[in-house]
């Protein structure tokens, strides 16, 4: 019964004020007190709308920030119980926190930030805030958004920022919603190779015995009896050359199954021409009186 | 009746495909609560019908509103416009809606502060937590001049979330304020498939739209399960409109206020505090959001993906180590042509990556747009890399998960094998001595044979070397 009477009275007040022109919420006797355990940096500021605090407040460990004021209707001067009394801690990096300001029925309000027993919501942030006091009473009065200035919490009490939805690395079993770091493959080192110089030196060394051969041949050639070979032996030499050429071409580009039939064929021909050539040579040798 | 309608259905669906703008279909079921009047939202229904959708209206208790029939979806999209319904028919129960969503039914939930506890329980499936039924979003700092504080006016630039693809169009972002009258608020959880679309301003709060004295407020707080020292839910954490896109690209939207779709706010001019008259952005926002939910915007697909070695054009099953491989991917985005048909066009992004994976990614590289490639529809992306030293079975994996776009996943298998015995380099520089040695040997043999056949028997005066045989 009493409550409904009070409500009626409030409605009447609202109606009266809306008819007469809306009042606006304001603060009276606003005070900010910073106290610390070691007494250094203690300060008290009086707040007067609309000026904010003169300098940013940096809290150290064990210090307390206390904001107290009285909520009034600026047109009539009477104290008001506001529907919304919040202190907005705005973080330029995006993790804002809004805390309620406790207001008594006579309009007196206060909020305390104690670094020794901080509100858990303030800890999971970056620690430095722009403060704004929000006071409103639905449509009965003009609301008030009063920027108060800057407040910083000591970094030692801060906790790590919680993970945002699409941050990397993704949680177990979930996909990545951002491009991830690029991965490159480091290849094994190429095996060491031998250069041209050593190769040429090796070739020269390989060809060195030829000089010996040619030298010795030169020495004995006067005592040799050269005679033109028979036609059949030319053919035989040609076939032998062809065999060598076949082996060379196989080494370059053929496969074994290409080689073998050709090799067999050429060997048969080589055998036949060889027999013919050697028979003729033997005949010639016998005619000349040499060994059979 | 039934057999002939079954015969007609494929023909009808073909015809409707030609006029449809949605990438998946144009049959919409609207489940409207009896307490909400259909005519209050006539602009919304008209806008849906203008976009080519066929609307069917049913009530929550209608037993003939079947979502899935004979294993196939009867409707392509669903608008659940029944936040306060306490009972549903078995075909529209939360369980059957979830079952239909698994089969591909895109859903738009329109909710209000009258949300029943059962509905809130069901919406926890989507990782959403709603506020108390008696409370709405209140913002005394941002509301139209001739409305109460619970008719919240949201500025598109500060209340719409950026970087969510095509969920909101540029015209809505630069348009008028979005009015959110008597709406409910929810918080979204950590589910990565959730997308926040619209959130409250920093100065708003959640409460009742009536003046409470200090005693009443005390009583309220003590009755409330939460303590009085909880931080206030506002700003980015107070979500008003959100969406969920499942891994199969089924889209579910959650709009917190039935009033914001009403005709009275659809295209109305509102007076702001500084005396200016400006048109609301509700029509634009609801149209954009429903276009995204019904798969008209933000739909992308992989048209083609192929890979090949340098110098070739066809993909291979086997690549050798250190091969120069090029991977090519074509993506296309769905859009609506000017005469109302579905089409697929360019989709340009700069953060898509390719992973060459065997259990773990061995190579992760960016896919860069290739403007010189000629493709029928879409945009072509290429990545070029060397196959790793490891041999094994690898996969070309492309995954593109971004809020606001359909999820893309593609995976192709190829093996990487070591060089065969005859694929090693031949004719190396350091082996010249050996080549020359071999040639030299065969030349020596031929020279010897040539010399032998050209020598005659010389020594006629040799004594006694005649062999008797």
XYZ file of C-alpha atoms in Angstrom:
761
model
C 0.000 0.000 0.000
C 2.754 2.354 1.023
C 4.861 1.360 -1.944
C 2.042 2.033 -4.397
C 1.423 5.416 -2.746
C 5.079 6.229 -3.177
C 4.902 5.164 -6.756
C 1.876 7.390 -7.299
C 3.775 10.262 -5.758
C 6.733 9.626 -8.029
C 4.479 9.489 -11.067
C 2.881 12.720 -9.966
C 6.314 14.306 -9.681
C 7.248 12.990 -13.096
C 3.991 14.297 -14.580
C 4.472 17.672 -12.930
C 8.032 17.990 -14.101
C 7.212 16.860 -17.629
C 4.448 19.419 -17.813
C 6.640 22.147 -16.401
C 9.652 21.305 -18.625
C 12.088 18.492 -17.922
C 14.727 18.935 -15.317
C 18.228 17.619 -15.704
C 20.296 15.361 -13.494
C 23.368 16.910 -12.025
C 25.823 16.226 -9.237
C 26.500 18.213 -6.120
C 29.416 17.962 -3.699
C 31.321 15.738 -6.081
C 34.633 14.602 -4.629
C 37.419 12.304 -5.796
C 39.795 11.097 -3.097
C 42.932 9.120 -3.849
C 44.494 7.560 -0.760
C 47.462 5.225 -0.647
C 49.074 3.067 1.998
C 52.315 5.050 2.018
C 50.692 8.477 1.909
C 52.512 9.564 -1.262
C 50.321 10.735 -4.085
C 47.296 11.294 -1.862
C 45.008 13.859 -3.396
C 41.480 15.130 -3.141
C 39.710 16.806 -6.008
C 36.350 18.493 -6.037
C 34.216 17.853 -9.066
C 32.176 20.572 -10.624
C 30.231 19.890 -13.776
C 31.227 19.893 -16.534
C 34.967 20.066 -15.909
C 36.725 16.714 -15.579
C 39.611 15.961 -13.254
C 42.613 18.176 -13.911
C 45.179 15.416 -14.372
C 45.174 11.662 -15.017
C 45.159 9.562 -11.850
C 47.634 6.716 -11.653
C 46.986 4.267 -8.874
C 49.840 2.394 -7.242
C 49.577 -0.831 -5.333
C 47.539 -0.509 -2.164
C 45.946 2.823 -3.099
C 42.260 3.586 -3.298
C 40.193 5.760 -5.608
C 36.935 6.948 -4.120
C 34.322 8.942 -5.988
C 31.443 10.376 -3.978
C 28.701 12.793 -4.934
C 25.056 13.639 -4.471
C 22.564 13.242 -7.290
C 20.286 16.266 -7.696
C 17.839 17.749 -10.154
C 19.633 20.899 -11.327
C 16.440 22.860 -11.948
C 14.807 22.237 -8.585
C 17.838 21.413 -6.458
C 16.152 18.410 -4.874
C 17.948 15.128 -4.456
C 16.988 12.421 -6.894
C 17.256 8.637 -6.845
C 18.488 7.862 -10.365
C 17.506 4.735 -12.300
C 20.977 4.462 -13.810
C 24.133 5.278 -11.870
C 27.101 3.727 -13.636
C 30.764 4.513 -13.982
C 32.044 3.638 -17.459
C 35.711 2.636 -17.645
C 36.510 3.099 -21.303
C 39.594 1.377 -22.660
C 40.920 2.844 -25.907
C 41.914 -0.696 -26.927
C 38.352 -1.921 -26.639
C 37.875 -3.801 -23.345
C 35.376 -1.483 -21.635
C 33.950 -2.158 -18.184
C 30.938 -0.490 -16.579
C 30.504 -0.723 -12.822
C 27.450 0.246 -10.770
C 27.685 3.180 -8.372
C 25.872 2.506 -5.097
C 23.250 5.188 -4.454
C 21.272 5.652 -1.256
C 17.664 6.761 -1.211
C 18.677 10.310 -0.316
C 20.695 10.601 -3.481
C 24.165 10.193 -1.987
C 26.363 8.004 -4.151
C 29.860 6.621 -3.953
C 32.108 4.081 -5.690
C 35.493 2.820 -4.606
C 38.293 1.254 -6.609
C 40.683 -0.414 -4.196
C 43.774 -1.900 -5.796
C 44.178 -4.267 -2.868
C 40.703 -5.741 -3.410
C 39.859 -4.792 -6.957
C 36.705 -5.668 -8.835
C 37.580 -8.752 -10.923
C 36.171 -7.201 -14.113
C 38.764 -4.416 -13.982
C 41.676 -6.838 -13.822
C 41.246 -8.513 -17.217
C 41.904 -5.278 -19.119
C 44.848 -3.181 -20.261
C 44.584 -1.071 -17.119
C 44.205 2.505 -18.309
C 40.737 3.973 -18.673
C 38.786 7.105 -19.542
C 36.101 7.473 -16.876
C 32.579 8.652 -17.649
C 29.841 8.973 -15.075
C 26.426 7.981 -16.408
C 23.340 9.123 -14.527
C 19.822 8.890 -15.842
C 16.266 8.460 -14.738
C 14.426 7.226 -17.820
C 12.420 10.035 -19.334
C 11.688 12.038 -16.217
C 14.951 13.981 -16.301
C 17.656 14.794 -18.838
C 20.432 12.234 -18.437
C 24.018 13.151 -17.588
C 27.172 11.704 -19.133
C 30.061 13.366 -17.306
C 33.610 12.578 -18.510
C 35.793 12.479 -15.426
C 39.287 12.018 -16.777
C 41.800 9.206 -16.864
C 42.539 6.501 -14.373
C 45.329 3.914 -14.516
C 45.633 0.778 -12.501
C 49.037 -0.586 -11.464
C 50.190 -3.193 -14.015
C 51.119 -5.679 -11.288
C 47.514 -6.455 -10.390
C 46.335 -6.913 -13.966
C 45.490 -10.347 -15.265
C 45.938 -11.576 -18.848
C 43.299 -10.471 -21.321
C 40.857 -13.292 -22.058
C 40.893 -14.810 -25.503
C 38.549 -13.220 -28.048
C 36.462 -15.482 -30.220
C 38.595 -15.589 -33.354
C 42.026 -15.061 -31.879
C 44.901 -17.275 -32.954
C 45.836 -19.969 -32.067
C 42.459 -21.674 -32.434
C 41.209 -23.917 -29.672
C 41.545 -27.669 -30.044
C 39.280 -28.977 -32.788
C 38.290 -25.540 -34.051
C 39.396 -23.899 -37.289
C 41.465 -20.741 -37.563
C 39.471 -17.651 -38.448
C 42.481 -15.540 -39.355
C 45.363 -16.140 -41.749
C 48.039 -18.067 -39.885
C 51.774 -17.775 -39.995
C 53.353 -18.998 -43.217
C 55.468 -22.143 -43.072
C 58.451 -22.678 -45.318
C 60.310 -25.915 -45.832
C 64.068 -25.960 -45.379
C 65.513 -28.348 -47.873
C 68.460 -30.629 -47.200
C 71.706 -29.348 -48.615
C 72.451 -30.445 -52.150
C 75.195 -33.084 -52.295
C 78.622 -31.657 -52.969
C 79.665 -31.601 -56.614
C 83.046 -31.603 -58.276
C 83.898 -28.548 -60.344
C 85.263 -28.115 -63.854
C 88.897 -27.682 -62.822
C 89.188 -31.005 -61.083
C 87.274 -32.598 -63.908
C 89.664 -31.275 -66.535
C 92.657 -32.288 -64.466
C 91.156 -35.773 -64.181
C 90.547 -35.937 -67.916
C 94.112 -34.941 -68.614
C 95.365 -37.601 -66.222
C 93.092 -40.165 -67.880
C 94.391 -39.324 -71.318
C 98.032 -39.288 -70.210
C 98.712 -42.987 -71.116
C 97.853 -42.179 -74.726
C 101.015 -40.166 -74.950
C 102.974 -43.191 -73.832
C 101.157 -45.370 -76.355
C 101.640 -43.007 -79.230
C 105.259 -42.499 -78.299
C 105.983 -46.207 -78.242
C 104.052 -46.790 -81.454
C 106.081 -44.102 -83.081
C 109.214 -45.888 -81.946
C 108.327 -49.271 -83.371
C 106.452 -48.141 -86.521
C 109.551 -48.046 -88.774
C 110.110 -51.705 -88.074
C 106.533 -52.587 -88.869
C 105.408 -53.952 -92.155
C 102.218 -52.130 -93.147
C 100.012 -53.527 -95.832
C 96.588 -52.491 -96.980
C 93.924 -54.489 -95.270
C 91.513 -56.627 -97.247
C 88.027 -55.386 -97.999
C 86.507 -57.933 -95.663
C 88.617 -56.679 -92.799
C 87.409 -53.129 -93.495
C 83.882 -54.465 -93.186
C 84.811 -56.298 -90.008
C 86.258 -53.131 -88.525
C 83.158 -51.237 -89.511
C 80.956 -53.774 -87.725
C 83.108 -53.598 -84.632
C 82.847 -49.826 -84.775
C 79.082 -50.150 -85.088
C 78.990 -52.326 -81.978
C 80.912 -49.732 -80.054
C 78.639 -47.030 -81.397
C 75.619 -49.061 -80.320
C 77.009 -49.371 -76.808
C 77.658 -45.607 -76.772
C 74.128 -44.801 -77.934
C 72.718 -47.219 -75.318
C 74.610 -45.354 -72.659
C 73.236 -42.063 -73.944
C 69.552 -42.784 -74.339
C 68.484 -46.365 -74.963
C 66.935 -48.873 -72.601
C 68.172 -52.410 -72.125
C 65.325 -53.937 -74.083
C 66.255 -51.707 -77.027
C 69.876 -52.674 -76.732
C 69.739 -56.420 -76.442
C 68.110 -57.334 -79.782
C 70.313 -54.883 -81.651
C 73.387 -56.119 -79.830
C 72.562 -59.732 -80.563
C 71.964 -58.946 -84.205
C 75.137 -56.968 -84.570
C 77.134 -59.650 -82.744
C 75.907 -62.281 -85.197
C 76.975 -60.070 -88.084
C 80.279 -59.348 -86.350
C 80.910 -63.050 -85.875
C 80.201 -63.778 -89.529
C 82.266 -60.900 -90.925
C 84.984 -61.687 -88.409
C 85.218 -65.263 -89.535
C 85.402 -64.169 -93.177
C 87.970 -61.452 -92.514
C 90.212 -63.579 -90.341
C 90.052 -66.442 -92.861
C 91.290 -64.133 -95.571
C 93.970 -62.718 -93.365
C 95.110 -66.218 -92.475
C 95.198 -67.129 -96.140
C 97.309 -64.075 -96.873
C 99.584 -64.797 -93.982
C 100.117 -68.376 -95.096
C 100.883 -67.194 -98.593
C 103.469 -64.859 -97.194
C 104.941 -67.764 -95.296
C 104.010 -66.864 -91.810
C 102.507 -68.891 -88.987
C 99.125 -70.532 -89.670
C -3.618 -34.916 -55.620
C -0.362 -36.010 -54.053
C 1.227 -37.857 -57.016
C 0.476 -35.015 -59.441
C 1.928 -32.434 -57.038
C 5.020 -34.602 -56.688
C 5.345 -34.609 -60.466
C 4.813 -30.874 -60.654
C 7.277 -30.127 -57.859
C 10.504 -30.608 -59.892
C 9.117 -28.497 -62.747
C 7.942 -25.817 -60.355
C 11.275 -25.829 -58.582
C 13.054 -25.393 -61.909
C 10.834 -22.449 -62.717
C 11.368 -20.955 -59.272
C 15.145 -21.352 -59.612
C 15.076 -18.995 -62.550
C 13.384 -16.260 -60.508
C 15.052 -17.003 -57.152
C 17.759 -14.784 -55.762
C 18.716 -17.071 -52.930
C 21.482 -19.512 -53.653
C 19.585 -22.341 -51.989
C 15.870 -21.906 -52.641
C 12.887 -19.646 -52.154
C 10.309 -21.435 -50.034
C 9.943 -19.755 -46.659
C 7.853 -20.962 -43.734
C 6.841 -18.241 -41.290
C 5.687 -19.460 -37.886
C 3.794 -16.494 -36.470
C 2.509 -16.333 -32.926
C -1.247 -15.722 -32.683
C -0.653 -12.737 -30.388
C 1.389 -10.968 -33.083
C -0.588 -9.433 -35.909
C 0.573 -10.304 -39.410
C -0.453 -6.909 -40.812
C 1.802 -5.054 -38.386
C 4.755 -6.382 -40.364
C 3.362 -6.083 -43.883
C 6.399 -4.180 -45.201
C 8.656 -7.015 -44.128
C 6.545 -9.695 -45.817
C 6.326 -7.567 -48.937
C 10.070 -7.085 -49.077
C 10.570 -10.838 -48.838
C 8.057 -11.508 -51.569
C 9.653 -8.876 -53.805
C 12.911 -10.772 -53.505
C 11.257 -13.829 -54.951
C 10.337 -15.783 -51.811
C 7.152 -17.793 -51.415
C 5.843 -17.287 -47.889
C 3.700 -19.816 -46.021
C 2.229 -18.721 -42.708
C 1.571 -21.155 -39.890
C 1.025 -20.977 -36.156
C 3.214 -22.664 -33.552
C 0.589 -25.251 -32.763
C -0.268 -26.170 -36.377
C 0.263 -29.860 -36.828
C 0.505 -29.716 -40.600
C 3.553 -27.438 -40.622
C 6.105 -30.085 -41.512
C 9.704 -29.109 -42.022
C 11.027 -32.403 -43.291
C 8.931 -34.773 -45.329
C 10.090 -38.118 -46.685
C 13.632 -37.248 -45.707
C 13.734 -34.014 -47.714
C 13.293 -30.434 -46.625
C 9.884 -29.059 -47.486
C 10.967 -25.470 -46.994
C 14.312 -23.838 -47.676
C 14.089 -21.204 -44.983
C 12.224 -20.658 -41.720
C 11.230 -17.511 -39.852
C 10.411 -18.339 -36.219
C 8.308 -15.361 -35.201
C 6.990 -16.908 -31.974
C 9.128 -15.945 -28.994
C 6.350 -16.156 -26.445
C 4.852 -19.448 -27.576
C 4.760 -21.915 -24.737
C 3.975 -25.044 -26.691
C 4.787 -26.066 -30.216
C 3.406 -28.837 -32.348
C 5.755 -31.833 -32.578
C 6.770 -30.842 -36.112
C 7.921 -27.431 -34.905
C 9.473 -28.528 -31.632
C 13.057 -27.421 -30.951
C 14.283 -30.926 -31.661
C 12.717 -31.095 -35.107
C 13.956 -27.599 -35.954
C 17.489 -28.638 -35.039
C 17.112 -31.759 -37.149
C 15.938 -29.624 -40.082
C 18.858 -27.241 -39.586
C 21.263 -30.146 -39.888
C 19.579 -30.900 -43.194
C 20.061 -27.326 -44.430
C 17.169 -25.166 -43.212
C 18.279 -21.539 -42.735
C 16.417 -20.007 -39.796
C 15.689 -16.498 -38.626
C 14.590 -16.310 -34.991
C 12.731 -13.127 -34.086
C 12.713 -12.791 -30.315
C 11.364 -10.380 -27.760
C 11.514 -9.802 -24.009
C 8.541 -12.217 -23.718
C 10.868 -15.127 -24.476
C 9.734 -18.156 -22.497
C 12.094 -20.119 -20.301
C 11.829 -23.156 -22.542
C 12.850 -21.117 -25.537
C 15.778 -19.650 -23.600
C 16.836 -23.172 -22.685
C 16.715 -24.164 -26.334
C 18.673 -21.104 -27.441
C 21.494 -22.148 -25.100
C 22.196 -24.838 -27.733
C 23.531 -22.019 -29.848
C 25.703 -20.732 -26.976
C 23.471 -17.694 -26.341
C 22.474 -16.524 -22.879
C 19.444 -14.217 -22.635
C 18.576 -11.717 -19.929
C 15.647 -11.846 -17.557
C 12.205 -11.738 -19.131
C 11.105 -8.608 -17.307
C 13.981 -6.502 -18.569
C 14.763 -4.775 -21.838
C 17.542 -2.649 -23.246
C 17.309 0.943 -22.053
C 19.347 3.861 -23.319
C 18.309 7.281 -22.037
C 21.110 8.903 -24.027
C 20.187 7.589 -27.473
C 16.508 7.456 -28.289
C 14.192 9.344 -30.598
C 12.819 12.477 -29.009
C 9.184 11.456 -28.865
C 9.752 7.886 -27.649
C 10.665 6.399 -24.305
C 14.142 5.328 -23.259
C 13.393 1.728 -24.082
C 13.074 2.625 -27.775
C 16.779 2.626 -28.309
C 18.307 4.346 -31.295
C 21.532 2.685 -32.437
C 24.048 4.453 -34.593
C 25.174 2.139 -37.407
C 28.814 3.154 -37.222
C 29.224 2.408 -33.534
C 26.754 -0.396 -32.944
C 27.243 -2.525 -36.046
C 30.205 -4.863 -35.973
C 32.770 -4.269 -38.713
C 34.600 -6.903 -40.771
C 31.761 -9.360 -41.051
C 31.652 -9.744 -44.809
C 28.423 -8.880 -46.513
C 26.068 -9.144 -43.526
C 25.577 -5.377 -43.550
C 25.767 -3.416 -46.760
C 27.621 -0.101 -47.063
C 24.312 1.735 -47.485
C 23.111 0.496 -44.076
C 26.443 1.386 -42.474
C 26.127 4.933 -43.676
C 22.386 5.119 -43.280
C 20.085 6.283 -40.556
C 19.881 5.061 -36.956
C 18.525 1.603 -36.273
C 15.658 1.786 -33.823
C 15.506 -1.103 -31.337
C 12.273 -0.774 -29.398
C 11.651 -2.905 -26.294
C 14.157 -5.518 -27.234
C 15.918 -8.208 -25.332
C 19.658 -8.616 -24.964
C 21.837 -11.697 -25.045
C 25.478 -12.551 -24.606
C 27.256 -14.742 -27.099
C 29.609 -17.427 -25.874
C 32.945 -18.636 -27.183
C 31.536 -20.694 -30.036
C 33.679 -19.636 -33.009
C 30.820 -20.077 -35.462
C 28.833 -17.257 -33.822
C 28.889 -13.796 -35.328
C 27.903 -10.654 -33.412
C 26.115 -8.250 -35.716
C 24.531 -5.491 -33.639
C 25.369 -4.551 -30.079
C 24.262 -1.911 -27.600
C 26.013 1.391 -27.017
C 28.339 2.023 -24.079
C 25.839 4.200 -22.270
C 22.946 1.730 -22.325
C 21.897 -0.632 -19.574
C 19.448 -3.405 -18.965
C 16.478 -2.700 -16.800
C 12.768 -2.092 -16.646
C 10.994 0.710 -18.424
C 9.405 2.062 -15.270
C 10.657 4.275 -12.487
C 11.694 2.408 -9.356
C 12.194 4.056 -6.015
C 15.269 3.103 -4.018
C 13.368 0.596 -1.887
C 11.916 -1.119 -4.908
C 15.328 -1.231 -6.468
C 16.744 -2.886 -3.347
C 14.001 -5.477 -3.361
C 14.602 -6.102 -7.038
C 18.318 -6.585 -6.525
C 17.866 -8.958 -3.628
C 15.377 -11.016 -5.607
C 17.768 -11.111 -8.506
C 20.107 -14.061 -8.290
C 23.107 -11.981 -9.348
C 24.895 -9.773 -6.870
C 24.778 -5.995 -6.951
C 28.429 -5.724 -7.789
C 28.334 -7.394 -11.207
C 29.611 -5.261 -14.068
C 26.847 -3.793 -16.180
C 26.109 -5.564 -19.440
C 26.459 -2.975 -22.184
C 28.604 -2.090 -25.130
C 30.124 -4.869 -27.209
C 29.131 -7.562 -24.731
C 25.410 -6.773 -24.942
C 24.474 -8.369 -28.231
C 21.165 -7.477 -29.815
C 21.392 -9.230 -33.171
C 23.682 -12.172 -33.791
C 24.023 -15.070 -36.188
C 25.450 -18.551 -36.328
C 26.821 -20.240 -39.424
C 27.285 -23.963 -38.955
C 30.111 -25.906 -40.517
C 27.757 -26.963 -43.309
C 26.994 -23.298 -44.086
C 23.493 -23.369 -42.636
C 22.724 -19.910 -41.293
C 20.715 -19.100 -38.171
C 19.925 -15.512 -37.185
C 18.775 -14.115 -33.830
C 17.031 -10.738 -33.769
C 16.215 -9.528 -30.266
C 13.202 -7.351 -30.948
C 9.953 -8.048 -32.806
C 9.118 -4.339 -32.751
C 12.061 -3.326 -34.902
C 10.532 -5.115 -37.890
C 7.157 -3.427 -37.481
C 5.804 -1.165 -40.211
C 5.840 1.832 -37.859
C 9.638 1.806 -37.783
C 10.246 0.431 -41.262
C 10.822 3.676 -43.124
C 9.797 6.218 -40.518
C 11.427 9.584 -40.011
C 12.555 10.120 -36.432
C 13.593 13.295 -34.686
C 16.912 13.135 -32.939
C 17.912 15.177 -29.883
C 19.537 17.867 -32.009
C 16.257 18.482 -33.814
C 17.167 16.776 -37.085
C 14.680 14.506 -38.829
C 16.286 11.377 -40.206
C 14.970 8.173 -41.754
C 15.512 5.011 -39.747
C 17.834 2.338 -40.991
C 15.555 -0.505 -39.877
C 14.383 -1.401 -43.376
C 17.933 -1.537 -44.694
C 19.258 -3.476 -41.742
C 16.507 -6.101 -41.671
C 16.716 -6.542 -45.444
C 20.497 -6.955 -45.315
C 20.348 -9.371 -42.426
C 17.589 -11.490 -43.936
C 19.442 -11.525 -47.261
C 22.430 -12.978 -45.494
C 20.397 -15.539 -43.543
C 18.518 -16.705 -46.647
C 21.792 -17.225 -48.555
C 21.484 -14.363 -50.991
C 24.602 -12.499 -49.945
C 27.837 -13.754 -48.475
C 27.673 -17.080 -50.315
C 30.896 -18.222 -51.940
C 31.897 -21.472 -53.505
C 34.934 -23.153 -54.954
C 34.416 -23.459 -58.682
C 37.562 -25.386 -59.518
C 40.826 -26.369 -57.904
C 43.728 -27.966 -59.679
C 47.491 -28.379 -59.393
C 50.273 -29.107 -61.805
C 53.999 -29.228 -62.158
C 55.941 -26.502 -63.916
C 55.760 -27.039 -67.618
C 52.679 -29.244 -67.494
C 48.962 -28.537 -67.351
C 47.344 -31.688 -65.998
C 47.374 -32.664 -62.317
C 49.534 -35.640 -61.389
C 49.088 -38.326 -58.777
C 52.814 -38.431 -58.070
C 55.184 -35.551 -57.691
C 58.883 -35.892 -57.016
C 60.750 -34.096 -54.270
C 61.611 -30.486 -55.013
C 59.156 -30.297 -57.919
C 57.983 -26.787 -58.796
C 54.235 -27.103 -58.211
C 51.555 -24.508 -58.980
C 48.172 -24.748 -57.291
C 45.283 -22.935 -58.874
C 41.944 -22.175 -57.197
C 38.871 -20.459 -58.601
C 36.351 -18.915 -56.211
C 33.034 -17.328 -57.061
C 30.597 -15.226 -55.063
C 26.829 -15.352 -55.407
C 25.015 -12.170 -56.377
C 21.668 -11.169 -57.814
C 21.536 -9.706 -61.288
C 19.415 -6.670 -62.071
C 16.595 -8.789 -63.449
C 16.376 -10.888 -60.307
C 18.262 -14.057 -61.188
C 21.056 -15.857 -59.382
C 24.545 -15.427 -60.719
C 28.111 -16.097 -59.623
C 30.789 -13.465 -59.963
C 34.128 -12.212 -58.702
C 35.286 -12.809 -55.163
C 38.468 -10.954 -54.286
C 40.207 -11.551 -50.988
C 43.804 -11.206 -49.930
C 44.128 -13.554 -46.977
C 43.446 -17.012 -48.345
C 46.126 -19.605 -47.725
C 47.114 -22.995 -49.106
C 48.490 -25.724 -46.879
C 50.486 -28.647 -48.242
C 49.888 -31.108 -45.449
C 50.996 -34.537 -44.386
C 49.564 -34.865 -40.859
C 50.883 -31.350 -40.171
C 51.262 -28.575 -42.697
C 54.714 -28.691 -44.251
C 54.085 -25.619 -46.326
C 51.609 -22.793 -45.727
C 51.646 -20.111 -48.348
C 49.393 -17.291 -49.469
C 47.209 -17.768 -52.521
C 47.579 -14.686 -54.630
C 45.045 -13.452 -57.106
C 45.970 -14.166 -60.694
C 44.422 -11.475 -62.850
C 45.782 -12.813 -66.101
C 43.938 -16.121 -65.822
C 40.765 -16.395 -67.871
C 37.933 -18.037 -65.961
C 34.290 -18.433 -66.804
C 32.988 -17.250 -63.453
C 34.859 -16.061 -60.409
C 38.374 -15.123 -59.479
C 41.469 -17.239 -59.879
C 44.160 -17.589 -57.221
C 47.533 -19.231 -57.615
C 50.305 -20.363 -55.334
C 53.683 -21.709 -56.391
C 56.022 -23.675 -54.195
C 58.608 -26.482 -54.235
C 57.504 -29.907 -53.076
C 59.228 -30.703 -49.768
C 62.108 -33.095 -49.318
C 59.931 -35.576 -47.493
C 58.229 -38.323 -49.414
C 54.739 -39.410 -48.447
C 51.107 -38.772 -49.169
C 50.330 -35.048 -49.036
C 47.144 -33.051 -49.345
C 46.535 -29.675 -50.936
C 44.283 -28.157 -48.260
C 42.486 -24.851 -48.696
C 40.309 -23.725 -45.818
C 38.752 -20.316 -45.621
C 36.838 -19.616 -42.412
C 35.753 -16.027 -42.037
C 32.690 -14.630 -40.263
C 30.115 -13.487 -42.796
C 31.268 -15.682 -45.712
C 30.361 -19.321 -46.289
C 33.099 -21.613 -45.166
C 35.281 -23.045 -47.907
C 37.071 -26.346 -47.581
C 38.911 -28.244 -50.267
C 41.367 -31.079 -50.040
C 43.159 -32.960 -52.832
C 45.618 -35.775 -52.379
C 48.909 -36.199 -54.160
C 51.991 -38.258 -53.336
C 55.531 -37.004 -53.240
C 58.012 -39.703 -54.163
C 61.801 -39.689 -54.258
C 63.617 -39.671 -57.610
C 63.647 -42.977 -59.485
C 67.008 -44.546 -60.249
C 66.913 -43.122 -63.771
C 65.699 -39.630 -62.790
C 68.906 -38.492 -61.162
C 70.964 -35.980 -63.107
C 73.099 -37.603 -65.754
C 76.198 -36.279 -67.386
C 77.545 -34.437 -64.411
C 80.491 -32.151 -64.655
C 82.751 -34.076 -62.326
C 82.416 -37.340 -64.245
C 84.250 -36.295 -67.410
C 87.353 -38.318 -66.533
C 85.183 -41.465 -66.377
C 83.393 -40.744 -69.646
C 86.675 -40.024 -71.355
C 88.205 -43.145 -69.837
C 85.421 -45.368 -71.218
C 85.560 -43.787 -74.665
C 89.275 -44.003 -74.574
C 89.096 -47.735 -73.843
C 86.821 -48.486 -76.776
C 88.858 -46.268 -79.077
C 91.983 -48.118 -77.998
C 90.335 -51.445 -78.813
C 89.286 -50.263 -82.262
C 92.739 -48.814 -82.898
C 94.344 -52.090 -81.921
C 92.069 -54.052 -84.268
C 92.766 -51.645 -87.095
C 96.482 -51.934 -86.497
C 96.344 -55.729 -86.337
C 94.547 -56.183 -89.633
C 96.876 -53.784 -91.376
C 100.047 -55.519 -90.294
C 101.522 -58.084 -92.516
C 103.730 -61.024 -91.800
C 107.126 -59.423 -92.145
C 109.928 -61.692 -91.058
C 110.675 -63.990 -93.975
C 114.153 -64.484 -92.653
C 113.085 -65.601 -89.273
C 114.492 -68.897 -88.450
C 112.706 -71.759 -86.987
C 109.428 -70.190 -85.864
C 107.296 -72.207 -88.186
C 104.690 -73.956 -86.278
C 103.803 -77.352 -87.614
C 100.020 -77.091 -86.935
